[in-house]
Structure formats: C-alpha cells, structure tokens
Amino acid sequence: PLDGRDPLPFLDRALEAVRPDPGRFREKGIIPVFFTDPEPAEGPVETRLLPSWRGLLPGDRYPREVRERTRELLHLLQPARFPHFLLFENYALAGVDLRGEALAGRFTPGGSFPSGSAGGPRRKKGPLILAVCGIDGSGKSSHLAALRRYLEGKGLRTKIHKIYRHGVFHDTVTDLTRLCAGGRHLHLWRIQRLAKLMDSVKYMVSTVEPGMENQDVLLFDRYLPTHFAAGTGRFHHDPYAREILSCYPRADMIFLLDLPAREAVKRLNERKERTVDENLYMLSRFREGLLDLARAEGQVVLDARAPFQENQKVIREWVDLVLRARRRGR
C-alpha cells in the first residue's frame, strides 16, 4: 500500500532490480499491484473504473511516467500476460464494464438477450425445456430426478440432459486446468474453456437434437447460465461463448438453487473427489455470476438450504403454470 506516497520511487527501484535478470523474477510469478489511498491529501484519485471491475489499475490522475514504468515492469515480469493487461486497462479506463456487458449479453451481434435463453425466438412447438442451475453441491441432480418422476406421472415423456459431461472428457479438461496452477502454462486456461464450450455444442448436435421430437419435456442439469457464470468468474469477459452456444434453444424456465459457497464446501467435503474449482473462492465467484444472471432474467431463485420437499413444491407449481400456458399456446 502506498498510503498516498508517490509510486515513482518504488517503480524505479523495482525496475532497477528486475531489468538485469527478469527471468529470475518471472519464475516467482510476481504481479505488481498498487493500492492507493482512497482520500489522499490532494483529493480522491479519479477513475472511471466501475464497481464490478475485478482488478486494480492506476487512477486517471496518475502521471504518464508512472503509467509507463508500470507497463514496463509488467512486461518484464509477465510478458505473456502483458497484452491481456493492456486490454483490460483500455476497457476499464474507457469506462467499459466488461463483466456487466458480458452478463447482459451485449457482446452478441444484434443486441442483448437473456443468457439462459440464448438462441432464436421463443418456441411454440417442440419439447418444454426446463433447467436447474446452481453451484456444485446445491442439489440439482436430486431435484431433477424428483421432477422427472413427477412429470412422467403426468404421462409426459421426459429426459434429463447434462451439458457439462463427465468421464474422460471432464478428466482431461480438469487436467488442463491443473497445469495452470502457480501461473504456469496459462494458455491452457483459455483452451479448457473453449473445449468445454465446444463439447456442449457437440452434445447438443449429437444427443439433444436427435431426440427432441420424441420428448415432451427436456430437463437440463445446468444450462447456459452455468457456462456464462464460469466465464465471467474466471475472466472479466468470455468472448464468443454466447455465439458458440447459440445452437441451444431458449429455456422455457430456469430454476437457480442458490447455496452460499461455505455451505457448498461443507457438502462437497463429503464426496470422494473434488474438482479444481470446488473451493471457496471459485464457488463464490460462480455463485455471484449465477445470481446476477438470475436477477437479470427473472429466473426462479430457491434457497438450496430449505427443506427438499418445500423447494420441490415450488418447482412443481411453476412447472404446472408453464405447462398450462404451453397448452393454451401462449
């Protein structure tokens, strides 16, 4: 923390130490960050950074010398990540809220649309599409199994789909993520996200579409908001995710089983295996993204800590309303 002091001398000393042998410092994965005094003697530091910005950048009133030295230091320490830093800096200082824009869907050609309903216009034909989202440990699979039994009891042909597939594919993508630990092989961080997106497309084409005509209701264990929350949780902006997933039809209704991250970790501790994202920090990020999307789209948010039958009753009541509206052709 600078506590109102001039950052220039600190930058000069850092550059003097790093310039002769930057490789020695790169191995430590150092990224310089300045914490500014929110109310210095000369007044608050002016910045156009919006509240949802994830990261710290110099305020507008930092002089040109400070900015130039900061960029040089970042380039010496993190050459592979330096262009990414410049991208975020330019967006932030221009007042572009990348995370907010991504959540609102405004990076998609043609304007915004509800992220959980990505794709074409609302469908009046075809199976009803219902989805349950939530962070790991929130009870999605149990609620979907119960809902499937309820719908089949009404004589409706129902199938459950998972667009996040497990097995060899999931293990491979998880291994890619693990290789990024400690700031190493960071190009794989982007590749694993693209691999997940493309696998969801493959699942849609190979599994969902061929069986749509033979089903009355499709239930999804996670839907597109999970992809978008993961993207904004890991990055400020997840380019092309919405375009890639536009092959998915609009969901008729999405339920979010909201669970605090600490409670999710407790539940996950009872499982034999944990993924690299099943920790307090990442689960908190994913939860925040899901809640933002749910509020923007008017999804039904349920407290995952509530009694199972209580939540199931609410889900069934909403589903019955949607079924009646579908029968009336609305």
XYZ file of N, CA and C in Angstrom, residues 183-301:
357
model
N 0.493 -20.168 -11.975
C 0.760 -19.240 -13.073
C 1.507 -19.852 -14.232
N 1.572 -21.192 -14.302
C 2.280 -21.849 -15.404
C 1.299 -22.235 -16.509
N 1.795 -22.312 -17.745
C 1.013 -22.801 -18.891
C -0.349 -22.097 -18.979
N -0.362 -20.778 -18.823
C -1.632 -20.075 -18.728
C -2.430 -20.088 -20.028
N -1.791 -20.414 -21.149
C -2.554 -20.521 -22.394
C -3.586 -21.651 -22.311
N -3.313 -22.644 -21.457
C -4.246 -23.758 -21.305
C -5.522 -23.338 -20.585
N -5.467 -22.260 -19.825
C -6.652 -21.774 -19.105
C -7.744 -21.389 -20.097
N -7.333 -20.740 -21.184
C -8.299 -20.365 -22.210
C -8.741 -21.587 -23.017
N -7.803 -22.482 -23.277
C -8.131 -23.661 -24.087
C -9.170 -24.535 -23.400
N -9.046 -24.702 -22.082
C -10.002 -25.578 -21.397
C -11.416 -24.990 -21.434
N -11.533 -23.639 -21.413
C -12.855 -23.037 -21.526
C -13.443 -23.286 -22.911
N -12.625 -23.112 -23.945
C -13.105 -23.360 -25.302
C -13.480 -24.823 -25.499
N -12.705 -25.717 -24.892
C -13.004 -27.147 -25.003
C -14.362 -27.461 -24.381
N -14.661 -26.845 -23.236
C -15.961 -27.079 -22.600
C -17.098 -26.534 -23.453
N -16.890 -25.353 -24.013
C -17.925 -24.774 -24.865
C -18.209 -25.662 -26.071
N -17.144 -26.094 -26.748
C -17.329 -26.889 -27.956
C -17.907 -28.267 -27.640
N -17.575 -28.812 -26.473
C -18.157 -30.108 -26.116
C -19.658 -29.974 -25.874
N -20.090 -28.843 -25.311
C -21.524 -28.632 -25.129
C -22.235 -28.539 -26.475
N -21.571 -27.910 -27.449
C -22.151 -27.856 -28.801
C -22.246 -29.260 -29.393
N -21.175 -30.021 -29.230
C -21.180 -31.391 -29.740
C -22.294 -32.212 -29.091
N -22.496 -32.016 -27.786
C -23.551 -32.753 -27.086
C -24.925 -32.357 -27.610
N -25.106 -31.078 -27.909
C -26.387 -30.617 -28.442
C -26.691 -31.284 -29.775
N -25.687 -31.292 -30.660
C -25.893 -31.825 -32.011
C -26.028 -33.342 -32.007
N -25.213 -34.013 -31.208
C -25.176 -35.477 -31.249
C -26.225 -36.148 -30.368
N -26.679 -35.462 -29.306
C -27.538 -36.135 -28.330
C -28.880 -35.447 -28.126
N -28.871 -34.115 -27.955
C -30.127 -33.423 -27.647
C -31.023 -33.333 -28.875
N -30.514 -32.791 -29.970
C -31.337 -32.571 -31.154
C -31.983 -33.838 -31.709
N -31.233 -34.957 -31.845
C -31.850 -36.149 -32.438
C -33.050 -36.684 -31.658
N -33.124 -36.417 -30.347
C -34.218 -36.970 -29.558
C -35.303 -35.983 -29.201
N -35.227 -34.757 -29.709
C -36.184 -33.735 -29.300
C -37.610 -34.060 -29.726
N -37.765 -34.646 -30.905
C -39.114 -34.930 -31.396
C -39.807 -36.025 -30.606
N -39.027 -36.826 -29.876
C -39.602 -37.947 -29.144
C -39.823 -37.640 -27.666
N -39.672 -36.367 -27.260
C -39.813 -36.000 -25.860
C -40.811 -34.858 -25.702
N -41.499 -34.867 -24.562
C -42.402 -33.764 -24.230
C -41.699 -32.706 -23.386
N -40.764 -33.162 -22.541
C -40.042 -32.248 -21.655
C -38.565 -32.627 -21.646
N -37.704 -31.632 -21.796
C -36.272 -31.839 -21.626
C -35.845 -31.124 -20.345
N -35.221 -31.877 -19.438
C -34.718 -31.319 -18.187
C -33.204 -31.215 -18.280
N -32.666 -30.054 -17.950
C -31.218 -29.850 -18.039
C -30.613 -29.650 -16.654
N -29.648 -30.503 -16.364
C -28.839 -30.367 -15.156
C -27.717 -29.389 -15.497
N -27.910 -28.110 -15.199
C -27.121 -26.965 -15.638
C -27.578 -26.576 -17.053
N -27.547 -25.278 -17.301
C -27.840 -24.804 -18.649
C -26.877 -23.658 -18.963
N -27.177 -22.853 -19.947
C -26.219 -21.860 -20.416
C -25.748 -20.872 -19.351
N -26.583 -20.482 -18.365
C -26.056 -19.592 -17.324
C -24.831 -20.153 -16.614
N -24.711 -21.469 -16.530
C -23.533 -22.060 -15.895
C -22.282 -21.742 -16.697
N -22.366 -21.865 -18.007
C -21.231 -21.507 -18.863
C -20.871 -20.034 -18.700
N -21.893 -19.175 -18.711
C -21.626 -17.740 -18.662
C -21.096 -17.316 -17.296
N -21.605 -17.924 -16.232
C -21.099 -17.607 -14.891
C -19.666 -18.091 -14.725
N -19.350 -19.241 -15.326
C -17.973 -19.745 -15.275
C -17.043 -18.823 -16.042
N -17.522 -18.320 -17.181
C -16.697 -17.421 -17.976
C -16.395 -16.124 -17.261
N -17.434 -15.480 -16.708
C -17.216 -14.219 -16.006
C -16.563 -14.437 -14.647
N -16.643 -15.655 -14.124
C -15.968 -15.960 -12.862
C -14.474 -16.092 -13.040
N -14.059 -16.630 -14.185
C -12.631 -16.806 -14.454
C -12.018 -15.602 -15.147
N -12.811 -14.933 -15.988
C -12.327 -13.796 -16.761
C -13.258 -12.620 -16.530
N -12.866 -11.456 -16.972
C -13.786 -10.328 -16.971
C -14.776 -10.467 -18.121
N -14.338 -11.081 -19.182
C -15.177 -11.241 -20.365
C -14.798 -12.563 -21.009
N -15.794 -13.329 -21.413
C -15.560 -14.640 -22.012
C -15.978 -14.568 -23.482
N -15.097 -14.120 -24.377
C -15.502 -13.858 -25.757
C -15.976 -15.105 -26.492
N -17.006 -14.916 -27.270
C -17.558 -15.921 -28.184
C -18.374 -17.025 -27.505
N -18.491 -17.029 -26.179
C -19.262 -18.081 -25.527
C -20.721 -18.050 -25.982
N -21.307 -16.869 -26.022
C -22.713 -16.774 -26.406
C -22.927 -17.162 -27.862
N -22.013 -16.732 -28.708
C -22.140 -17.089 -30.120
C -22.001 -18.597 -30.313
N -21.020 -19.199 -29.658
C -20.785 -20.640 -29.792
C -21.988 -21.437 -29.309
N -22.617 -20.982 -28.230
C -23.723 -21.741 -27.633
C -25.089 -21.335 -28.174
N -25.116 -20.518 -29.224
C -26.401 -20.059 -29.752
C -27.195 -21.180 -30.411
N -26.591 -22.361 -30.571
C -27.329 -23.507 -31.113
C -28.345 -24.052 -30.111
N -28.188 -23.684 -28.828
C -29.125 -24.167 -27.808
C -30.415 -23.366 -27.857
N -31.556 -24.041 -27.744
C -32.840 -23.319 -27.767
C -33.071 -22.549 -26.477
N -33.993 -21.606 -26.547
C -34.362 -20.862 -25.355
C -34.964 -21.805 -24.313
N -34.611 -21.594 -23.074
C -35.226 -22.359 -21.997
C -36.572 -21.735 -21.652
N -37.573 -22.590 -21.409
C -38.886 -22.075 -21.000
C -38.862 -21.591 -19.559
N -38.034 -22.226 -18.728
C -37.897 -21.786 -17.336
C -36.588 -22.311 -16.771
N -35.922 -21.460 -15.978
C -34.682 -21.854 -15.309
C -34.847 -21.610 -13.817
N -34.513 -22.619 -13.034
C -34.513 -22.521 -11.580
C -33.062 -22.444 -11.101
N -32.808 -21.546 -10.176
C -31.477 -21.448 -9.579
C -31.566 -21.876 -8.123
N -30.863 -22.960 -7.804
C -30.738 -23.395 -6.419
C -29.553 -22.668 -5.810
N -29.844 -21.617 -5.075
C -28.782 -20.774 -4.540
C -28.257 -21.332 -3.226
N -26.939 -21.462 -3.154
C -26.297 -22.015 -1.964
C -25.046 -21.204 -1.651
N -24.902 -20.686 -0.429
C -23.660 -19.987 -0.077
C -22.452 -20.890 -0.285
N -21.356 -20.301 -0.716
C -20.173 -21.095 -1.059
C -19.650 -21.901 0.124
N -19.699 -21.327 1.329
C -19.190 -22.057 2.502
C -20.008 -23.316 2.760
N -21.318 -23.218 2.575
C -22.160 -24.388 2.757
C -21.884 -25.422 1.667
N -21.628 -24.950 0.450
C -21.307 -25.874 -0.636
C -20.026 -26.642 -0.338
N -19.011 -25.950 0.176
C -17.747 -26.616 0.507
C -17.975 -27.698 1.559
N -18.812 -27.428 2.553
C -19.110 -28.431 3.579
C -19.730 -29.679 2.950
N -20.663 -29.467 2.046
C -21.312 -30.610 1.388
C -20.325 -31.369 0.508
N -19.479 -30.627 -0.194
C -18.531 -31.273 -1.105
C -17.459 -32.040 -0.352
N -17.192 -31.669 0.884
C -16.209 -32.394 1.689
C -16.626 -33.838 1.931
N -17.909 -34.124 1.757
C -18.410 -35.483 1.955
C -18.206 -36.349 0.719
N -17.794 -35.744 -0.397
C -17.567 -36.506 -1.623
C -16.138 -37.031 -1.668
N -15.944 -38.067 -2.457
C -14.619 -38.683 -2.560
C -13.652 -37.804 -3.351
N -14.141 -37.178 -4.426
C -13.275 -36.402 -5.296
C -13.778 -34.967 -5.399
N -12.820 -34.055 -5.582
C -13.147 -32.645 -5.745
C -12.477 -32.149 -7.018
N -13.163 -31.256 -7.744
C -12.551 -30.667 -8.925
C -11.728 -29.449 -8.493
N -10.958 -28.898 -9.419
C -10.089 -27.773 -9.085
C -10.882 -26.512 -8.768
N -12.148 -26.447 -9.198
C -12.964 -25.264 -8.948
C -13.785 -25.369 -7.665
N -13.786 -26.522 -7.049
C -14.622 -26.715 -5.867
C -13.894 -26.239 -4.614
N -13.651 -24.931 -4.588
C -13.051 -24.287 -3.430
C -13.839 -23.021 -3.133
N -13.618 -22.447 -1.964
C -14.436 -21.322 -1.513
C -14.370 -20.145 -2.474
N -13.178 -19.825 -2.973
C -13.025 -18.648 -3.823
C -13.784 -18.802 -5.140
N -13.529 -19.903 -5.875
C -14.151 -20.054 -7.185
C -15.651 -20.293 -7.068
N -16.091 -21.044 -6.060
C -17.527 -21.255 -5.894
C -18.234 -19.934 -5.595
N -17.568 -19.047 -4.843
C -18.152 -17.729 -4.575
C -18.285 -16.926 -5.856
N -17.274 -16.998 -6.709
C -17.325 -16.271 -7.993
C -18.458 -16.804 -8.877
N -18.542 -18.142 -8.970
C -19.585 -18.742 -9.808
C -20.974 -18.398 -9.271
N -21.115 -18.451 -7.941
C -22.419 -18.145 -7.346
C -22.834 -16.714 -7.670
N -21.906 -15.780 -7.551
C -22.220 -14.382 -7.826
C -22.666 -14.202 -9.273
N -21.968 -14.864 -10.195
C -22.352 -14.767 -11.599
C -23.734 -15.336 -11.861
N -24.048 -16.477 -11.247
C -25.367 -17.091 -11.417
C -26.469 -16.199 -10.853
N -26.216 -15.582 -9.696
C -27.220 -14.704 -9.104
C -27.443 -13.464 -9.970
N -26.362 -12.906 -10.522
C -26.504 -11.739 -11.401
C -27.366 -12.070 -12.612
N -27.114 -13.231 -13.207
C -27.889 -13.649 -14.374
C -29.330 -13.930 -14.001
N -29.539 -14.555 -12.844
C -30.903 -14.870 -12.414
C -31.717 -13.608 -12.204
N -31.100 -12.585 -11.600
C -31.817 -11.319 -11.388
C -32.129 -10.640 -12.722
N -31.177 -10.687 -13.656
C -31.377 -10.027 -14.945
C -32.461 -10.700 -15.768
N -32.624 -12.010 -15.606
C -33.536 -12.770 -16.453
C -34.843 -13.139 -15.778
N -34.972 -12.854 -14.490
C -36.192 -13.216 -13.788
C -36.319 -14.701 -13.530
N -35.195 -15.380 -13.335
C -35.252 -16.803 -13.013
C -35.845 -17.002 -11.623
N -36.311 -18.208 -11.358
C -36.838 -18.550 -10.040
C -35.669 -18.965 -9.155
N -35.415 -18.185 -8.114
C -34.293 -18.452 -7.218
C -34.816 -19.112 -5.946
